[in-house]
Short mmCIF file of C-alpha atoms and ligand atoms in Angstrom, two decimals:
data_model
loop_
_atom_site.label_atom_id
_atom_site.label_comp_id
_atom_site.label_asym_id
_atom_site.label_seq_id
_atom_site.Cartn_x
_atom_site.Cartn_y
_atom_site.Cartn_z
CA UNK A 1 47.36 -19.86 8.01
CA UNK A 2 50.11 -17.73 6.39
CA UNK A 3 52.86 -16.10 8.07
CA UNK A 4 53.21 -12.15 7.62
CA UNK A 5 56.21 -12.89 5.50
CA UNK A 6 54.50 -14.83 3.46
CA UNK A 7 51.63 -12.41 2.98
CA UNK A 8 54.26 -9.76 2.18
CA UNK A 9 55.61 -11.82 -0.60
CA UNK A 10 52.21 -12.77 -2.18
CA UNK A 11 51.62 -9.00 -2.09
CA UNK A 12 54.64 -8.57 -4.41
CA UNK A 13 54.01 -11.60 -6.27
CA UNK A 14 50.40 -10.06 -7.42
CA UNK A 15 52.36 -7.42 -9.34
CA UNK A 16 53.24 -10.06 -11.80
CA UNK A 17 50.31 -11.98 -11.68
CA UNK A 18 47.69 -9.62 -13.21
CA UNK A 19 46.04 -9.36 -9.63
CA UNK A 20 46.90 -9.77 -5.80
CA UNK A 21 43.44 -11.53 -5.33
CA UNK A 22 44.03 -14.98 -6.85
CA UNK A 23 46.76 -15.03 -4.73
CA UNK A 24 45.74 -13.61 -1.57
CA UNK A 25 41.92 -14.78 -1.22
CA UNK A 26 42.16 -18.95 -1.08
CA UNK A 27 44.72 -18.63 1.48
CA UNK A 28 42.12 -15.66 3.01
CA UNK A 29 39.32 -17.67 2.74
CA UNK A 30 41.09 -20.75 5.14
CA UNK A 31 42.76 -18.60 7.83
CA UNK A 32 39.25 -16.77 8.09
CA UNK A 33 37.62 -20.26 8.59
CA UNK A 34 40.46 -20.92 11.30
CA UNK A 35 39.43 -17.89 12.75
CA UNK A 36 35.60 -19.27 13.05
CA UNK A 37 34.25 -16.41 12.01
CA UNK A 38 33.74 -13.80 9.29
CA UNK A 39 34.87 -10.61 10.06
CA UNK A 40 32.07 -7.39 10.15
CA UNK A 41 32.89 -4.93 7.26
CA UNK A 42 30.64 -1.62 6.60
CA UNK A 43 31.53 0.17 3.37
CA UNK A 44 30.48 3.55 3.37
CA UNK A 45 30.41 5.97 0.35
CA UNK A 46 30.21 9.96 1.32
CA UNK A 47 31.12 12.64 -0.82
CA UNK A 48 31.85 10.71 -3.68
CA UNK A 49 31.79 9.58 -7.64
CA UNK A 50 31.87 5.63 -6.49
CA UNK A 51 34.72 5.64 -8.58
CA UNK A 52 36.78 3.65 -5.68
CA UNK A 53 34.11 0.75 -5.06
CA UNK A 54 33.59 0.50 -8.64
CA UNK A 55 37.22 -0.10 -9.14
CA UNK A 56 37.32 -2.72 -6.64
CA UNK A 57 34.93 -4.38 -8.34
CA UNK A 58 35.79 -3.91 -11.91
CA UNK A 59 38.65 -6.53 -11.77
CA UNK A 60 39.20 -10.02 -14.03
CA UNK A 61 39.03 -12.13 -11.12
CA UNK A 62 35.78 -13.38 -10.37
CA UNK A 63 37.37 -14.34 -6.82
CA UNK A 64 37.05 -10.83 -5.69
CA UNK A 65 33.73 -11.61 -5.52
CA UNK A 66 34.54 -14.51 -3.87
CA UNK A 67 36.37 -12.14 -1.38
CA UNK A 68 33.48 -10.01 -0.75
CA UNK A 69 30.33 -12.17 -0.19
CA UNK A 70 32.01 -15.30 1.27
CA UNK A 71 34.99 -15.16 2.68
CA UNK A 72 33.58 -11.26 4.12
CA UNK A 73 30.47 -10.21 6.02
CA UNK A 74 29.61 -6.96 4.41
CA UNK A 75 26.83 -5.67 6.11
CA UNK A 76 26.59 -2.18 4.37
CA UNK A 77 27.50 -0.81 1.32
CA UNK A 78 25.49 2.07 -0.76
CA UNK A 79 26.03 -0.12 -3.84
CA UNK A 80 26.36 -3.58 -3.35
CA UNK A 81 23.14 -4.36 -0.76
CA UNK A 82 20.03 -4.99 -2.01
CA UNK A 83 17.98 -3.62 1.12
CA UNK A 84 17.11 -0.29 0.92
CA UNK A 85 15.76 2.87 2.83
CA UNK A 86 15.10 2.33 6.58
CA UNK A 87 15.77 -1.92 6.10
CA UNK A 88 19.54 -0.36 5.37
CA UNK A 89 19.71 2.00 8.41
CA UNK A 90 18.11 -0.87 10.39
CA UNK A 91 20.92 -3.34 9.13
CA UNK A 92 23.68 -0.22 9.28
CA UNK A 93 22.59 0.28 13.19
CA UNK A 94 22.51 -3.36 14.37
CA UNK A 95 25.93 -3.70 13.08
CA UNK A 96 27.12 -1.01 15.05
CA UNK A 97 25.95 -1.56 18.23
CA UNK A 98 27.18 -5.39 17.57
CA UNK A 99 30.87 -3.47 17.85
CA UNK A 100 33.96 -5.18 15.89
CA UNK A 101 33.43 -4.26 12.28
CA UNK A 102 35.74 -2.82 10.15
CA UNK A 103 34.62 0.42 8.17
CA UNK A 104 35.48 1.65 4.86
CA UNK A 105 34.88 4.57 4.12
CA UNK A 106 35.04 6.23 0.34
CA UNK A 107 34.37 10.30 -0.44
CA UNK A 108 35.20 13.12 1.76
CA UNK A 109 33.15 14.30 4.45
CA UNK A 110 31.56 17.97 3.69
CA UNK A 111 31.47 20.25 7.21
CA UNK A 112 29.93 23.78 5.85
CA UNK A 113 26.60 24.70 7.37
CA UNK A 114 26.92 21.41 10.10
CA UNK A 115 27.33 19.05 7.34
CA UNK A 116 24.10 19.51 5.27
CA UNK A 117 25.95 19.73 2.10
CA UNK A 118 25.92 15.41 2.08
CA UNK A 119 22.53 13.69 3.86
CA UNK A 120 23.09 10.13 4.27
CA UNK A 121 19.70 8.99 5.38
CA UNK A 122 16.68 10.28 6.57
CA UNK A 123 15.20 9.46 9.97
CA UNK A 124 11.46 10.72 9.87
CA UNK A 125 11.93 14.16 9.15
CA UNK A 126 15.43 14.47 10.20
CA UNK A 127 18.10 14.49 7.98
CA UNK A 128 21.30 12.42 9.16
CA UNK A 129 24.42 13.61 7.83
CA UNK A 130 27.80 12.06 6.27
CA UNK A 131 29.29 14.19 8.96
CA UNK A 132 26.96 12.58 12.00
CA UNK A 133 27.01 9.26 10.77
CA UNK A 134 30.87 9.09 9.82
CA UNK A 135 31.73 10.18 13.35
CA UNK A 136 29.25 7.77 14.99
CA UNK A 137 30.32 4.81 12.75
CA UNK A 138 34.27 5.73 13.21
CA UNK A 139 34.26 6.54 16.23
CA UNK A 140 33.11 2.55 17.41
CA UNK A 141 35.15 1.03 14.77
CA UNK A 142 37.72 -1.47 15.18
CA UNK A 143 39.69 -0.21 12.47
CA UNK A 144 38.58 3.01 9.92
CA UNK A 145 39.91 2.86 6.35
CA UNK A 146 39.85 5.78 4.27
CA UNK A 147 39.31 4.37 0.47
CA UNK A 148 40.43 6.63 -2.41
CA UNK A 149 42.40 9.87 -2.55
CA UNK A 150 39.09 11.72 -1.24
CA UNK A 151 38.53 10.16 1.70
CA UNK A 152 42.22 9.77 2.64
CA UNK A 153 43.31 13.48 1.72
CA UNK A 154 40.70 15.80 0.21
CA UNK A 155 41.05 14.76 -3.25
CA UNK A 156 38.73 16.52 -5.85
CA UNK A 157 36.00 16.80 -3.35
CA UNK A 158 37.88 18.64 -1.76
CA UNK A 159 40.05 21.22 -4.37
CA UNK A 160 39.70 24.75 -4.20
CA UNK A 161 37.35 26.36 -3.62
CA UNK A 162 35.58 23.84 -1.73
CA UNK A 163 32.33 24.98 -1.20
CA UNK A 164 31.04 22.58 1.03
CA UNK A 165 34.32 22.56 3.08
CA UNK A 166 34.49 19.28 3.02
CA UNK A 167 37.43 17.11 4.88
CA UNK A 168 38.83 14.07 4.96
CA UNK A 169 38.06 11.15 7.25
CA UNK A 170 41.22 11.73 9.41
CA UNK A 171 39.98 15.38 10.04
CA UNK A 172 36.89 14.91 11.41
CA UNK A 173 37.70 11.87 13.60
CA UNK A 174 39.56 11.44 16.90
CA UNK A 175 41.28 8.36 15.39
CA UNK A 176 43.67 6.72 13.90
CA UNK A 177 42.89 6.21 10.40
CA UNK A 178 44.64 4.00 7.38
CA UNK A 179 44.89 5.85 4.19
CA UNK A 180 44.88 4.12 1.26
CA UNK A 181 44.82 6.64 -1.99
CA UNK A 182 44.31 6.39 -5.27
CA UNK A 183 42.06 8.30 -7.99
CA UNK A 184 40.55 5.82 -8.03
CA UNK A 185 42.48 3.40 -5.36
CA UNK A 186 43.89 0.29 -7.12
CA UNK A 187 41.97 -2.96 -6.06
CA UNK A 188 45.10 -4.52 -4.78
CA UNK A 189 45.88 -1.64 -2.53
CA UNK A 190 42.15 -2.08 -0.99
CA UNK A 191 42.54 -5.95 -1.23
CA UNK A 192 45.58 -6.54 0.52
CA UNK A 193 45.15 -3.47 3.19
CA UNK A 194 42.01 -4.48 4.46
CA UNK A 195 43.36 -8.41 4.47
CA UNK A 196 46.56 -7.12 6.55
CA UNK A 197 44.22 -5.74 8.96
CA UNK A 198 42.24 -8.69 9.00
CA UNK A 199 45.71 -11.25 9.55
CA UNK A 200 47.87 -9.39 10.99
CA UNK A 201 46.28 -6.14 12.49
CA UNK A 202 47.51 -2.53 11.10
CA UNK A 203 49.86 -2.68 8.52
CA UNK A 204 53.15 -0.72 8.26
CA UNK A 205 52.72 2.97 7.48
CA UNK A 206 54.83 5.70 6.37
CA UNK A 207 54.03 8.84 5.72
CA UNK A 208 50.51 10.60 5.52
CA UNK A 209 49.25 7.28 7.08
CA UNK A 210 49.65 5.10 3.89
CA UNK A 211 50.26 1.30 3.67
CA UNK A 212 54.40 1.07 3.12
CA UNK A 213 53.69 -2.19 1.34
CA UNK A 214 51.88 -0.32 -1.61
CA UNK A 215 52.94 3.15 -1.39
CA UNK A 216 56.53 2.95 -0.13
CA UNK A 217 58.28 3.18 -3.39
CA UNK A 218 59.13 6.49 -5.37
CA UNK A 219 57.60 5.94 -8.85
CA UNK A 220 60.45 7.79 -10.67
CA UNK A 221 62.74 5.64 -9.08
CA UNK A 222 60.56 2.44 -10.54
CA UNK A 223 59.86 4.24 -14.10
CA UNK A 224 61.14 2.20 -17.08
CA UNK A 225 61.45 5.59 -18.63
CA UNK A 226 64.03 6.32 -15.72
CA UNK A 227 67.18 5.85 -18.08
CA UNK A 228 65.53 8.26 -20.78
CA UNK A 229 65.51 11.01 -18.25
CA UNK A 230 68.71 10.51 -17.27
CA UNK A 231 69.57 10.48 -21.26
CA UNK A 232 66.87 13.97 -21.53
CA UNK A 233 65.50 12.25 -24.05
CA UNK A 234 61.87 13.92 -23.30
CA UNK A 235 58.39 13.95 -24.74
CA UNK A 236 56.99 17.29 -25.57
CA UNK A 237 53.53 15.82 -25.82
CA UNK A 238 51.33 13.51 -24.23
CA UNK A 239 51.10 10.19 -26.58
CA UNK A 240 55.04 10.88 -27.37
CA UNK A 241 57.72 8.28 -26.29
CA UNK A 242 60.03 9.59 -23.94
CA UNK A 243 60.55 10.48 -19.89
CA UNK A 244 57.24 12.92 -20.09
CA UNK A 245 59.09 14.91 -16.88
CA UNK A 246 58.64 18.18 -19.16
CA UNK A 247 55.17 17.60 -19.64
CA UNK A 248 54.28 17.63 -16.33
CA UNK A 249 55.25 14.46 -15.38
CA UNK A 250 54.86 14.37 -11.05
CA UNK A 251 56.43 10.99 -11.19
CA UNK A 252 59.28 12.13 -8.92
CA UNK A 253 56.88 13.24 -6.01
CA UNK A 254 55.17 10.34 -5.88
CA UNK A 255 54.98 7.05 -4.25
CA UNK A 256 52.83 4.09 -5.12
CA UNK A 257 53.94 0.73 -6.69
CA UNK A 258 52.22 1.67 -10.06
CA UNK A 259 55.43 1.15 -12.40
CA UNK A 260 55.61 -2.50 -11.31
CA UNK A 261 51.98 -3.51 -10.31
CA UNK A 262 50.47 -1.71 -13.20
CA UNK A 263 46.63 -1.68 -14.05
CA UNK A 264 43.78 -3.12 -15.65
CA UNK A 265 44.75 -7.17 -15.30
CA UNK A 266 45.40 -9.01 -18.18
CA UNK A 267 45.74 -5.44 -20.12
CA UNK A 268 48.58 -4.28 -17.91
CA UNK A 269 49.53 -0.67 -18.25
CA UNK A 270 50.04 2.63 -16.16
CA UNK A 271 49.63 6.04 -17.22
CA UNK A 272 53.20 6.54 -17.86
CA UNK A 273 53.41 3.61 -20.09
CA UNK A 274 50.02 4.60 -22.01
CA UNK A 275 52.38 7.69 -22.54
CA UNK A 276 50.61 10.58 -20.43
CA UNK A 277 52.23 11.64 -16.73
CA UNK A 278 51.55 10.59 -13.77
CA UNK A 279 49.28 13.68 -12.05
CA UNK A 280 50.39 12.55 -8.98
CA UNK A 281 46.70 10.60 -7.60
CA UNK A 282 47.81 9.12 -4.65
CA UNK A 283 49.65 12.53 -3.19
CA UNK A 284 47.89 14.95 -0.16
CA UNK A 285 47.79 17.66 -2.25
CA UNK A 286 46.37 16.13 -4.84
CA UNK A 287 45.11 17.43 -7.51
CA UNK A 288 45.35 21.32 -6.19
CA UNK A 289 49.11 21.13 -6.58
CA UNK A 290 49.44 18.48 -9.27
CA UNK A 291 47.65 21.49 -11.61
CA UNK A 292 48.63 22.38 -14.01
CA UNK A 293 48.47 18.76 -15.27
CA UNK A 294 50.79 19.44 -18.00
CA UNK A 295 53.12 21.48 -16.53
CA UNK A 296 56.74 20.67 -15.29
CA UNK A 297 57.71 20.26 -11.56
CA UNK A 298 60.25 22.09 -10.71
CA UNK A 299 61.94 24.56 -12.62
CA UNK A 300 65.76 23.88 -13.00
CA UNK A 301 68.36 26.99 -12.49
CA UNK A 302 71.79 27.21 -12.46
CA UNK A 303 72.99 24.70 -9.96
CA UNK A 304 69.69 23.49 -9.00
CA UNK A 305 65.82 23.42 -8.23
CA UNK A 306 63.99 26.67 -7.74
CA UNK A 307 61.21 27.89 -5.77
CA UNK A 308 58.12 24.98 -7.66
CA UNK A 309 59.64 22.30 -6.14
CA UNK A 310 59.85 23.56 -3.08
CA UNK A 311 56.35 24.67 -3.19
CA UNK A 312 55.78 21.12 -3.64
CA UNK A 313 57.35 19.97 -0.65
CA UNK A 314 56.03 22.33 1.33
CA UNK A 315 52.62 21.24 0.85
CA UNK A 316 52.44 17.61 0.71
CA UNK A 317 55.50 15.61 -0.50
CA UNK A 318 58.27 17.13 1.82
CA UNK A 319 60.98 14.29 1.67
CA UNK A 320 59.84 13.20 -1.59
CA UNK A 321 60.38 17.00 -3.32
CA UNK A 322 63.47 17.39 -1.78
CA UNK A 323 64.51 14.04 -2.71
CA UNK A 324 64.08 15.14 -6.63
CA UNK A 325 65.65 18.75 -5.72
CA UNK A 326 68.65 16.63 -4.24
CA UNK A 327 68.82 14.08 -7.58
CA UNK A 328 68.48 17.13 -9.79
CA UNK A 329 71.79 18.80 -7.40
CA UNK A 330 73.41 15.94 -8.08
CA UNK A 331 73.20 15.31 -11.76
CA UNK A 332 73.33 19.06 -12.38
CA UNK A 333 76.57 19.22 -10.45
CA UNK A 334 77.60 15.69 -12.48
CA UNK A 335 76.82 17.63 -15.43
CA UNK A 336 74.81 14.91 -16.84
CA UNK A 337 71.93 17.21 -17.18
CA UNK A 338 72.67 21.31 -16.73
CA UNK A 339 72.76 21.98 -20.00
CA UNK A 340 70.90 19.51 -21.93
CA UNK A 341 67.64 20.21 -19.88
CA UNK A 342 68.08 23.66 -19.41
CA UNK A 343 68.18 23.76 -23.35
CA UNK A 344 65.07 22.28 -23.58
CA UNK A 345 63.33 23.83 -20.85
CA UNK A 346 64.35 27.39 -22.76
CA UNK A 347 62.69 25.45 -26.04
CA UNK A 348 59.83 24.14 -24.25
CA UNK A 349 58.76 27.85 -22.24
CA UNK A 350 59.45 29.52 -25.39
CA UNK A 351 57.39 27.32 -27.31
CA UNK A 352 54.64 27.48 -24.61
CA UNK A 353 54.48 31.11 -24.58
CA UNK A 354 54.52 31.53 -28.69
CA UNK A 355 51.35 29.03 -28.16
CA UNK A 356 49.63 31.04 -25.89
CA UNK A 357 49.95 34.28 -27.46
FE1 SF4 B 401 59.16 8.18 -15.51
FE2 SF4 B 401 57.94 10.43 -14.97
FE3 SF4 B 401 60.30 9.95 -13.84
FE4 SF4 B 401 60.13 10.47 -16.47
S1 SF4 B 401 59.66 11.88 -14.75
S2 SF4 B 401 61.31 8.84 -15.50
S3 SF4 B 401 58.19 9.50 -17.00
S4 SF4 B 401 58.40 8.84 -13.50
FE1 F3S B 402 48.00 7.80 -9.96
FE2 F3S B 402 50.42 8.34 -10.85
FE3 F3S B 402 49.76 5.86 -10.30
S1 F3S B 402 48.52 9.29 -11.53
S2 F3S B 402 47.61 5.79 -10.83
S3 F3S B 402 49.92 7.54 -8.85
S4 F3S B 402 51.04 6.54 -11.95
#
């Protein structure tokens, strides 16, 4: 068995070892046997691409695997069971009223017209709804896990104009719920929330219920490309070299541990460093106020941030957007920046608007 500590540190580790689950799942795999028993997951997928499941499982390590069907008793999941139709439901039900599971659950959960916009199963002629069988499921969990930016927040599900009015987890349970974002969520994040819960119980969370162990750290702060904001030394174009905060970088409102545990194992990279922004994926708001995509946070004035960034905060990223409006004070005021970037902001509006007319 593994102290906390220790887990913590393995957690960090993994962000230099290609993955956290080489790491994490041998020492898993022997405090689960010291436990006697394997613990009861359910992975559900609502209103969703399968993007998050598919990213857990589209890793290097062939010990995820390892993770999933040994050291794990997953008794439902949309894409990884074999059984099908009412064999599922059967399985899906006995699990339930066995109590102690753990569920997962990916997609958001569409309310208009009682639901009827997602049918999970049919039960002779009745049609059983995400929205029934999410709040059945949750509401005898041990724990509820909300997988990908969907489930956790809205996500694109969700944007505007949401026609099926569809929510996430949190919103239509009585419940605590972990959040663990991401479009899609990083297989780490999933890996080493759902093994804190298993150690250690709930894991630290800051704001919007998210995992501080993952998401505590402002990417902007972690950016490589950090010193060539400070320097404005921008890129006007995604695929350019350069801080791409003028392109619409939302780097600044966002936290995740993406600058330092990267993507894609042994071909480690993050969108930053594959030179396009970060859109902000793991954010509430996301992607209603990341969009524009390409488009700048805030807008700089004299002596500060204007009314964007503060739209920002407002809706989703409160300490985070004022954080950025407080840096920008500062090097404005230090002089570092004022006029360099309000040069190039003048360049980079007018040569926006010559484009679009
Ligand atoms: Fe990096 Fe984006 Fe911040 Fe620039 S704005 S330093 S690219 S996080
Ligand atoms: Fe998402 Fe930004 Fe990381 S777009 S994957 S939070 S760098």
């Amino acid at each position: 068995m593994f102290t906390r500590r220790q887990f913590v540190q393995l957690c960090l580790k993994g962000m230099a070892a290609y993955s956290l689950s080489p790491l994490i799942i041998p020492r898993l795999a022997q405090a689960l046997e010291a436990m006697g028993e394997k613990p009861l997951v359910l992975y559900m997928e609502a209103n969703t691409c399968a993007g998050n499941v598919f990213s857990l499982l589209n890793t290097l390590n062939p010990s995820l695997r390892d993770l999933l069907f040994e050291s794990l008793d997953i008794r439902y999941s949309n894409t990884l069971m074999t059984a099908q139709g009412e064999k599922a439901l059967d399985i899906l039900m006995e699990t339930v009223e066995e109590g102690n599971y753990i569920v997962m659950v990916e997609g958001t959960i569409p309310t208009r017209g009682d639901g009827y916009y997602g049918t999970f199963a049919l039960l002779g002629e009745k049609e059983i709804t995400h929205l029934e069988m999410i709040r059945y499921i949750g509401s005898k969990a041990k724990t509820v896990i909300a997988v990908g930016t969907c489930a956790a927040f809205g996500g694109p599900f969700a944007a505007h104009p949401n026609p099926s009015h569809s929510l996430p987890v949190s919103k239509v349970l009585n419940r605590k719920v972990i959040n663990v974002p991401g479009c899609p969520v990083h297989p780490d994040w999933i890996v080493g929330t759902l093994s804190h819960v298993i150690l250690f119980g709930d894991p630290p969370l800051g704001v919007h219920n998210r995992p501080l162990l993952f998401y505590g750290e402002n990417i902007h702060e972690r950016c490589p490309r950090r010193q060539m904001y400070e320097k404005s030394i921008f890129a006007r174009h995604p695929g350019e070299e350069g801080c791409l905060y003028l392109i619409g970088c939302k780097g600044p409102v966002t936290y995740s541990d993406c600058p330092l545990r990267q993507w894609i194992g042994l071909h480690n990279s993050w969108p930053v460093e594959a030179n396009t922004p970060c859109i902000g994926c793991v954010n509430a708001d996301f992607p209603d106020k990341s969009m524009p995509f390409f488009q700048h946070l805030p807008q700089v004035g004299v002596g500060g941030v204007n009314t964007t960034a503060q739209k920002f905060a407002g809706a989703a990223a409160g300490a985070t957007a004022l954080g950025i409006g407080a840096h920008f004070l500062a090097t404005t005021f230090r002089g570092r920046l004022k006029m360099k970037l309000k040069g190039q902001l003048r360049s980079h509006q007018k040569k926006k608007g010559e484009k679009d007319e």
